[in-house]
mmCIF file of C-alpha atoms and ligand atoms in Angstrom:
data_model
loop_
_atom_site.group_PDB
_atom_site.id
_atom_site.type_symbol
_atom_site.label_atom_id
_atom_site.label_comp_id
_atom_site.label_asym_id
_atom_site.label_seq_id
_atom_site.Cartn_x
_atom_site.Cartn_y
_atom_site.Cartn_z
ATOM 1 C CA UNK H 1 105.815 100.829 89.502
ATOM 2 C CA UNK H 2 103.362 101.562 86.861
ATOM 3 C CA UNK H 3 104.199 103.528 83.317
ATOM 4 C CA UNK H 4 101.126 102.687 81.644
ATOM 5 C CA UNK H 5 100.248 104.935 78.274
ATOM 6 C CA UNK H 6 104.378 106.658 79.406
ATOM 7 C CA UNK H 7 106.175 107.342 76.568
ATOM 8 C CA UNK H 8 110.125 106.018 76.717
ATOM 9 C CA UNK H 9 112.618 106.095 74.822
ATOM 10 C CA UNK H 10 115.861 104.062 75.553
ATOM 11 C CA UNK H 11 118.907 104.330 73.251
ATOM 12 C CA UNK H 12 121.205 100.865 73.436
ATOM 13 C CA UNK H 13 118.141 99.486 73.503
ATOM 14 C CA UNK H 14 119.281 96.284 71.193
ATOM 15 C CA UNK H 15 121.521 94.899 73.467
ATOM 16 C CA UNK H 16 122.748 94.530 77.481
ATOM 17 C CA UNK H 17 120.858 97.039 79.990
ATOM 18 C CA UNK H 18 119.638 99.097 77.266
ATOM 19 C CA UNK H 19 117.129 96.057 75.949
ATOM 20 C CA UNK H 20 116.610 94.794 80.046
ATOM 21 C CA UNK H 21 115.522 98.282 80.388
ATOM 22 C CA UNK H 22 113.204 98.580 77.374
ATOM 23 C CA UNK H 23 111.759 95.208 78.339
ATOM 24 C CA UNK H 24 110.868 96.097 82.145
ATOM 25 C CA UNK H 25 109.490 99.530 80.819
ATOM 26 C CA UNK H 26 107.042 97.715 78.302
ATOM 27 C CA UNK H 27 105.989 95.389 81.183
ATOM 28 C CA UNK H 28 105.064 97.982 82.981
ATOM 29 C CA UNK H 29 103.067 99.433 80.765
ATOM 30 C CA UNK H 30 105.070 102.077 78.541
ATOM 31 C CA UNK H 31 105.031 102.814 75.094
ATOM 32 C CA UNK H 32 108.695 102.083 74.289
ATOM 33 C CA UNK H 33 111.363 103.252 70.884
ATOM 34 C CA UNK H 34 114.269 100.845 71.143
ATOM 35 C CA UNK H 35 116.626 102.798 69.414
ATOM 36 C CA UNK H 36 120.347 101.520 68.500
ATOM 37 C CA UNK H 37 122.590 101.692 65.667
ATOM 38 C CA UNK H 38 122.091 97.848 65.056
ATOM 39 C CA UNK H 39 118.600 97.997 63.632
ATOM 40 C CA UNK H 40 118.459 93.953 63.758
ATOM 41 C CA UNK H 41 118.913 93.805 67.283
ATOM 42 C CA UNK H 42 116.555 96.870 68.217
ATOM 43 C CA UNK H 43 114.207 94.492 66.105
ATOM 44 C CA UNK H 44 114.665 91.723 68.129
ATOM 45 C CA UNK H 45 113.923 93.601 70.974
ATOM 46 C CA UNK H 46 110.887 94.641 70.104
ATOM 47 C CA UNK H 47 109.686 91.559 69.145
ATOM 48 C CA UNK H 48 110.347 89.799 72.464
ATOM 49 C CA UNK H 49 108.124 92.752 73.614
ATOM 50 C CA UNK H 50 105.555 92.884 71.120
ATOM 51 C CA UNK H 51 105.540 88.601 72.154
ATOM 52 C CA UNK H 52 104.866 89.219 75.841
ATOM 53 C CA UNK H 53 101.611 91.577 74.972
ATOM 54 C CA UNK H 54 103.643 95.128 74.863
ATOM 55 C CA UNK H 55 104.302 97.778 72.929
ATOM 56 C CA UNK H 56 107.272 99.018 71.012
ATOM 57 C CA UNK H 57 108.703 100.224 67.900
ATOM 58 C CA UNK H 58 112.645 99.899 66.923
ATOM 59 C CA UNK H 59 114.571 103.032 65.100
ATOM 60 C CA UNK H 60 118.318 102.464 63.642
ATOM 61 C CA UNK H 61 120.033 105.412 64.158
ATOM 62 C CA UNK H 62 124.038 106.325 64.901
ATOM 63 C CA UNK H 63 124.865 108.659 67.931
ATOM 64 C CA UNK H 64 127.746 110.109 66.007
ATOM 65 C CA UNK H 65 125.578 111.799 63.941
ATOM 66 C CA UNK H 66 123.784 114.669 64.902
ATOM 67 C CA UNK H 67 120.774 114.701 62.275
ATOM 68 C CA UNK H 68 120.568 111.009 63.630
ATOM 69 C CA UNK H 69 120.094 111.823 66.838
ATOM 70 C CA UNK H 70 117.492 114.599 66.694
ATOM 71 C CA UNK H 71 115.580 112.223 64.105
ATOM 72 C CA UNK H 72 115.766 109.748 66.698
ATOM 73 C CA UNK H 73 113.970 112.172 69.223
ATOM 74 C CA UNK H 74 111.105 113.411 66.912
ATOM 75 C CA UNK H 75 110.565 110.036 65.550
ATOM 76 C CA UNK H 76 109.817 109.028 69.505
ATOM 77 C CA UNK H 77 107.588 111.820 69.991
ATOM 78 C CA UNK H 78 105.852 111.251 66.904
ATOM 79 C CA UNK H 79 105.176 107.412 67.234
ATOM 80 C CA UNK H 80 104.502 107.923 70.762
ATOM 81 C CA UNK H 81 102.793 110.551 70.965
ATOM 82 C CA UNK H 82 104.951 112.595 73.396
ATOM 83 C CA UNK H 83 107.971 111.727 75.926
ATOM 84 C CA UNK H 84 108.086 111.185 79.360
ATOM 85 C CA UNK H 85 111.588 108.819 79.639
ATOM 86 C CA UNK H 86 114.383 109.222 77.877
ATOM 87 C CA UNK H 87 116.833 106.322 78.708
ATOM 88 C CA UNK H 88 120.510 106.965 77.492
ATOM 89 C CA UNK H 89 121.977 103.683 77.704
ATOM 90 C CA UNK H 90 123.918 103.060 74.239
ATOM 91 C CA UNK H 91 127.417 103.591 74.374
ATOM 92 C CA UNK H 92 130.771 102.264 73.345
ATOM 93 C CA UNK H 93 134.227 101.135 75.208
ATOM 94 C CA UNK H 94 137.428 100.794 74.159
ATOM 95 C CA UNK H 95 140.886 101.046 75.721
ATOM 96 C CA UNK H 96 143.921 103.000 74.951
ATOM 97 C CA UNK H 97 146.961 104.410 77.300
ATOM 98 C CA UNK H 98 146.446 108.415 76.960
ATOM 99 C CA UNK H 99 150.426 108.289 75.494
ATOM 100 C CA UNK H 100 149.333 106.404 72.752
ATOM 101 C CA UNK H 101 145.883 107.824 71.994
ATOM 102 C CA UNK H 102 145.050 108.761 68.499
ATOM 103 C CA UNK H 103 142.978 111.219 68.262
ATOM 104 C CA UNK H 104 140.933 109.599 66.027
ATOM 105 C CA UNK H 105 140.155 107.266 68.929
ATOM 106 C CA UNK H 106 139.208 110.517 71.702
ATOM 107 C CA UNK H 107 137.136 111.600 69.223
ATOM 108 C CA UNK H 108 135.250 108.711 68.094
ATOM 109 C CA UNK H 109 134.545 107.636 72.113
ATOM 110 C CA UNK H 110 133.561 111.386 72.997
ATOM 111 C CA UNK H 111 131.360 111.947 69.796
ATOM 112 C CA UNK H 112 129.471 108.576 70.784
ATOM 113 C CA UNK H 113 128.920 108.257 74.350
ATOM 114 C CA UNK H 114 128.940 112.478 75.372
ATOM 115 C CA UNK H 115 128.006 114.400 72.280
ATOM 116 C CA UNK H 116 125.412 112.205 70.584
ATOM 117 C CA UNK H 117 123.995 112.242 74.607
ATOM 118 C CA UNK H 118 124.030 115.932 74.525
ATOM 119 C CA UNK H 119 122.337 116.171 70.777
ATOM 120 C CA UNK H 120 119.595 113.710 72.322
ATOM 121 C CA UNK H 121 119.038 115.247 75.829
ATOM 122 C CA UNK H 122 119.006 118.960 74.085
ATOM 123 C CA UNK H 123 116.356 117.731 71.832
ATOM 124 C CA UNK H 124 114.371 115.763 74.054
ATOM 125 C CA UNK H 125 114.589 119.040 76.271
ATOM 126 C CA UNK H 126 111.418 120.662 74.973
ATOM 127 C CA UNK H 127 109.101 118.138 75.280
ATOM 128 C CA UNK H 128 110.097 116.432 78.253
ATOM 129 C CA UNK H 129 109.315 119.821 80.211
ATOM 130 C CA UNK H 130 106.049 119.455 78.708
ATOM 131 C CA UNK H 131 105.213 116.312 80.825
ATOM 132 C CA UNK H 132 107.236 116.711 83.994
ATOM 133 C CA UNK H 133 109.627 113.917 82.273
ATOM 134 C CA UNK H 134 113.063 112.506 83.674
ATOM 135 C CA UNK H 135 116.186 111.320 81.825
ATOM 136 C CA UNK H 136 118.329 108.578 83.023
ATOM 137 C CA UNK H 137 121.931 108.757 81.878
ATOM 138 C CA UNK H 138 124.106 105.066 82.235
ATOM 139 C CA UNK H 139 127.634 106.326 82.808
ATOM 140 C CA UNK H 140 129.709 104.064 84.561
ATOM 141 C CA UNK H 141 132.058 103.468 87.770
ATOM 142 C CA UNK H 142 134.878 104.201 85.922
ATOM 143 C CA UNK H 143 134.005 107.957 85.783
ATOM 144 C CA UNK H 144 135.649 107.916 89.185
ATOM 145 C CA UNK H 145 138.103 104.709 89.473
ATOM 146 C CA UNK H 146 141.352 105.116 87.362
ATOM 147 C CA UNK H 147 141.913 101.769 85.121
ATOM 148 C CA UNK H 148 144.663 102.625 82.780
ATOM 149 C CA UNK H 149 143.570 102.512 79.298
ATOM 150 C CA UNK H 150 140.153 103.844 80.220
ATOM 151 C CA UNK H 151 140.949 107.310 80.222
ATOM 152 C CA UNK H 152 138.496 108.093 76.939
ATOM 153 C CA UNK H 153 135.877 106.036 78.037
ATOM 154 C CA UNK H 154 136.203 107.425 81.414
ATOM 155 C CA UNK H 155 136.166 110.979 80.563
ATOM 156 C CA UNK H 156 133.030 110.575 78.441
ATOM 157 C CA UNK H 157 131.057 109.163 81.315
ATOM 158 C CA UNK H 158 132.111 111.818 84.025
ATOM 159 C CA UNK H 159 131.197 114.191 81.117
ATOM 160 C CA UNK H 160 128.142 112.989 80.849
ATOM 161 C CA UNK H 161 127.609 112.851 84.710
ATOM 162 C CA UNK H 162 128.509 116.443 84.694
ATOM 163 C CA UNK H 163 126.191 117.616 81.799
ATOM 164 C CA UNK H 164 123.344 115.682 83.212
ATOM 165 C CA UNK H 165 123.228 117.382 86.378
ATOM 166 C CA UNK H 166 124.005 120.813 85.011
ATOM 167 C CA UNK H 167 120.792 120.065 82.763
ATOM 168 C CA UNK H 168 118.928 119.154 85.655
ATOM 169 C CA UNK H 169 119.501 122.409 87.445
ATOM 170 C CA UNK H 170 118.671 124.389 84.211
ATOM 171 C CA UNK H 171 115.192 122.390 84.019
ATOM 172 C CA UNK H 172 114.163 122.338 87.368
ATOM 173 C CA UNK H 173 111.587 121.682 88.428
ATOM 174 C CA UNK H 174 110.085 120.094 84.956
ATOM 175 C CA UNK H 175 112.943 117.461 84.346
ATOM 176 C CA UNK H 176 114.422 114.801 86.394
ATOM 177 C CA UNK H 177 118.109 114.204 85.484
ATOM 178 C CA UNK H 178 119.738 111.375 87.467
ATOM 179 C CA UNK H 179 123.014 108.625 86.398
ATOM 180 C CA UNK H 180 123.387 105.619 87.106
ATOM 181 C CA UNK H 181 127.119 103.780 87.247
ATOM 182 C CA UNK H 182 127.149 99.837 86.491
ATOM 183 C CA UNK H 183 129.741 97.875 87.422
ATOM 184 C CA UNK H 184 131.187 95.205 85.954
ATOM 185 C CA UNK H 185 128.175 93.419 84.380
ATOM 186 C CA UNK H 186 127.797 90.851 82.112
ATOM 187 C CA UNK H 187 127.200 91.924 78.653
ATOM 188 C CA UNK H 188 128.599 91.970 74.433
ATOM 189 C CA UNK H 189 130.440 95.376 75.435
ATOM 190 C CA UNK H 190 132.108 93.257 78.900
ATOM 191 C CA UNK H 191 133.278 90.292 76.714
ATOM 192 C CA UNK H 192 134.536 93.132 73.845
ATOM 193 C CA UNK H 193 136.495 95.260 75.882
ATOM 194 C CA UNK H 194 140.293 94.015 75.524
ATOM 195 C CA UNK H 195 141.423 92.631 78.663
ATOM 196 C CA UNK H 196 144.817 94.601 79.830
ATOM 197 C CA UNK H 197 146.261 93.961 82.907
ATOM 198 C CA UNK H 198 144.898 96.823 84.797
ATOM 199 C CA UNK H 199 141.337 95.618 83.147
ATOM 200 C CA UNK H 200 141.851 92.209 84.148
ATOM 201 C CA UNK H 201 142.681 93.330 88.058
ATOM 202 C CA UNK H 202 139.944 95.384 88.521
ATOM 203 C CA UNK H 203 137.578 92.497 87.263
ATOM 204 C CA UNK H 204 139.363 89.629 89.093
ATOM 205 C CA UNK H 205 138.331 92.669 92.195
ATOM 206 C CA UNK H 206 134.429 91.455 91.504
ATOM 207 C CA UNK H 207 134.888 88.570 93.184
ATOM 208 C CA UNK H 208 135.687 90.556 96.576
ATOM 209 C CA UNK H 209 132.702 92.241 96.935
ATOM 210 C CA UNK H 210 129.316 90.767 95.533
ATOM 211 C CA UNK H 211 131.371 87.862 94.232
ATOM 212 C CA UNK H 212 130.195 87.888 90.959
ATOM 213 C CA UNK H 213 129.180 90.005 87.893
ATOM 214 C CA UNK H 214 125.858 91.962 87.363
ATOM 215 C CA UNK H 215 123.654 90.939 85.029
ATOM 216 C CA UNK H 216 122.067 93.725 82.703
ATOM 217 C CA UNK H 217 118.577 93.139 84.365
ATOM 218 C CA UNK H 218 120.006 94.460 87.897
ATOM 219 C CA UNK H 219 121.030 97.616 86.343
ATOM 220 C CA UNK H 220 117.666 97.984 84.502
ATOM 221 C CA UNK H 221 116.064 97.661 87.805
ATOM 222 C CA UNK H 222 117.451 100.815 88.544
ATOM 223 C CA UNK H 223 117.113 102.172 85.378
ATOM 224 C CA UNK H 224 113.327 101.921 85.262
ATOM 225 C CA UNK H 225 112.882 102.978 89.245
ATOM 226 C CA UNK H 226 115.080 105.708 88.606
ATOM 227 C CA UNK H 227 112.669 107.010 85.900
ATOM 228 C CA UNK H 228 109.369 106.099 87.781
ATOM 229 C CA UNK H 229 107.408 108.401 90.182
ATOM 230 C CA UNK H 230 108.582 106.327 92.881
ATOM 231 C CA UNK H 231 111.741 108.264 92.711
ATOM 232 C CA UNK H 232 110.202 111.379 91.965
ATOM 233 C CA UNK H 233 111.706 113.310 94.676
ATOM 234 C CA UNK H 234 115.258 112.117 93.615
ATOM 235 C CA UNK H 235 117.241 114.743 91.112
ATOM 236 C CA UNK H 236 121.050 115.114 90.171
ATOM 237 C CA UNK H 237 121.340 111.921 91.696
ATOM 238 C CA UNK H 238 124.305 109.310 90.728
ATOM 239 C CA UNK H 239 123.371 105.571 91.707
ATOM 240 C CA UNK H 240 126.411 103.007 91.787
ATOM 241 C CA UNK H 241 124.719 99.734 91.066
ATOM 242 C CA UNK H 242 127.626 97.618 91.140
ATOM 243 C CA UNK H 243 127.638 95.194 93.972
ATOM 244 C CA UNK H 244 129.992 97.054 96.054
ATOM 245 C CA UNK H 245 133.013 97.859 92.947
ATOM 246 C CA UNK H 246 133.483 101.078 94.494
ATOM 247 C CA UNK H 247 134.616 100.251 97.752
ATOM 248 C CA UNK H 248 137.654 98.547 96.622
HETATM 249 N N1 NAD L 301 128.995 96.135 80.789
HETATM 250 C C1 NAD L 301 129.640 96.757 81.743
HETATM 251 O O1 NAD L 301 130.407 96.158 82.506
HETATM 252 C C2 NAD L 301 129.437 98.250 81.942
HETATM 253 C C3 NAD L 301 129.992 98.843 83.075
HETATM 254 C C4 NAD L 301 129.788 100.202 83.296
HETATM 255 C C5 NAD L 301 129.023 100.936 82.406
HETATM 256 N N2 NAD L 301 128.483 100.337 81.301
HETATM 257 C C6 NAD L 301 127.631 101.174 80.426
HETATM 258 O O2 NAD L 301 126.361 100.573 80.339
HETATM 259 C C7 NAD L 301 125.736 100.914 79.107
HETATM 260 C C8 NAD L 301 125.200 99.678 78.418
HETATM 261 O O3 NAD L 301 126.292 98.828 78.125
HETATM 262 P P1 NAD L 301 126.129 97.253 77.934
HETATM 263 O O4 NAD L 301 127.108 96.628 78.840
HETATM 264 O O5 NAD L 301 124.697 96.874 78.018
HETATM 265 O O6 NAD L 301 126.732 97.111 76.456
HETATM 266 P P2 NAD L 301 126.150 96.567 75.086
HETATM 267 O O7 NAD L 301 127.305 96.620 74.153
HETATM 268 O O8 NAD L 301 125.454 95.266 75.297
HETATM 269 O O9 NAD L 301 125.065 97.667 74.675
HETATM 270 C C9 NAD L 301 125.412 98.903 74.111
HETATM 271 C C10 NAD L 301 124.432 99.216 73.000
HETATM 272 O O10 NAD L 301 124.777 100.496 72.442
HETATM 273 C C11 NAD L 301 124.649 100.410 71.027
HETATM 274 N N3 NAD L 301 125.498 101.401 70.378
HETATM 275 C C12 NAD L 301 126.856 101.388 70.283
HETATM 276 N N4 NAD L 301 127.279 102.409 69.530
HETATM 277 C C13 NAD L 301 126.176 103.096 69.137
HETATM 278 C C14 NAD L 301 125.973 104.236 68.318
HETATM 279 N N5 NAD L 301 127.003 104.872 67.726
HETATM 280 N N6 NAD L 301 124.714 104.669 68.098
HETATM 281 C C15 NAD L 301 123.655 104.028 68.661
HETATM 282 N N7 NAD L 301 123.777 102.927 69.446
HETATM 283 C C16 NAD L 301 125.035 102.461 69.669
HETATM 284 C C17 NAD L 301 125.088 98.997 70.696
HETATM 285 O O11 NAD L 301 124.640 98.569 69.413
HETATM 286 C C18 NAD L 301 124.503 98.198 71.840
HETATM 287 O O12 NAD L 301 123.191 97.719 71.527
HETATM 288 C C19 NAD L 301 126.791 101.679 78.317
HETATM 289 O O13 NAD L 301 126.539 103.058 78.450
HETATM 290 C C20 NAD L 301 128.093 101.306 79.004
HETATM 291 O O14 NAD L 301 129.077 102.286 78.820
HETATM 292 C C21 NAD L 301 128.688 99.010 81.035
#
């Protein structure tokens, strides 16, 4: 899989799959923006790339704000001279039981990981269709299983599943639009997530199908194929890569 002189830009790209993504798209050649809202570790990033011989420039920016976003967008174009990848990765979790939700909590999880997607994808929109481009949105498994306390975070991703392939049907045939849903993987937002009982089964679960937990790399894999022309017949498409969670 080649992306050399593609332009890509992957949000969350500081930390977990987001920066295993960025890294296997410079390798391969692209022109990557790590962007994240931790500007030190969107740094870091792209100095591990810059290290191994690539190329890639890091933008702080905050999905919860919309002029953020956009910037985000034109500041890719503009650096890179065009888009042909945009990566949505970035995100936050957090649990709380729907009976004792604050609102400030819906709203800070849907403004993050839905509307700051929407701000970037509607952005990206024009210039993507301009290059025959593709966006890959990372929702998650748990837009489908029920974990109590999840029900934000959960209703963000299926949102975002949902908006992705409506966009893909509005753009067709000049932008790929595909998800893909981790599974349990190894990463800071993993080890943050506060471990309920209903958290704590489902993960103990791992062990009964691939018998252990992803590492961000193995969801990058998909990530990067998912955006490549390898996959270029593949649209509206939702990829579980997680070991076999689903099953269960
Ligand atoms: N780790 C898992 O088990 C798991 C499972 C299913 C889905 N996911 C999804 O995978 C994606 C990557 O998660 P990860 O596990 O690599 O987590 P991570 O916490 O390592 O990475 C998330 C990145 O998003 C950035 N981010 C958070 N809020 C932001 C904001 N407001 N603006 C810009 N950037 C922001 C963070 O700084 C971080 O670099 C997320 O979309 C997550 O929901 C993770």
């Amino acid at each position: 899989m080649s992306f050399e002189g593609k332009a890509v830009i992957v949000t969350g790209g500081g930390s977990g799959m987001g920066k295993a993504s960025a890294l296997s798209f410079a390798e391969r050649g692209a022109n990557v923006l790590v962007a994240d809202i931790s500007g030190d570790s969107a740094e870091k990033t792209v100095e591990e790339i810059t290290a191994a011989g690539g190329k890639a420039y890091a933008h702080t920016f905050d999905l919860r704000d919309r002029d953020q976003v956009v910037g985000m967008i034109a500041a890719g174009v503009e650096q890179l001279g065009g888009l042909d990848v945009l990566a949505n990765v970035g995100a936050i979790s957090a649990n709380q039981s729907v009976e004792e939700m604050t609102l400030e909590f819906w709203e800070n999880m849907q403004t993050t990981n839905l509307r700051g997607n929407m701000l970037g994808m509607q952005a990206a929109i024009p210039h993507l269709r301009e290059r025959n481009g593709s966006i890959v949105n990372v929702a998650s498994g748990a837009a489908f299983y029920a974990v109590p306390g999840l029900a934000a975070y959960s209703a963000s991703k299926a949102g975002l599943i949902a908006m992705g392939r409506v966009l893909a049907q509005e753009n067709a045939p000049y932008i790929r639009v595909n998800a893909v849903l981790p599974g349990p993987t190894k990463s800071a937002m993993s080890d943050g997530v506060k471990s309920t009982a209903a958290v704590a089964a489902k993960r103990a679960a791992v062990g009964q199908t691939i018998g252990r937990w992803l590492d961000p790399s193995e969801i990058a894999d998909v990530v990067v194929w998912v955006s490549s022309d390898a996959a270029r017949a593949v649209n509206g498409a939702l990829f579980r890569v997680d070991g076999g969670h689903h099953m269960l």
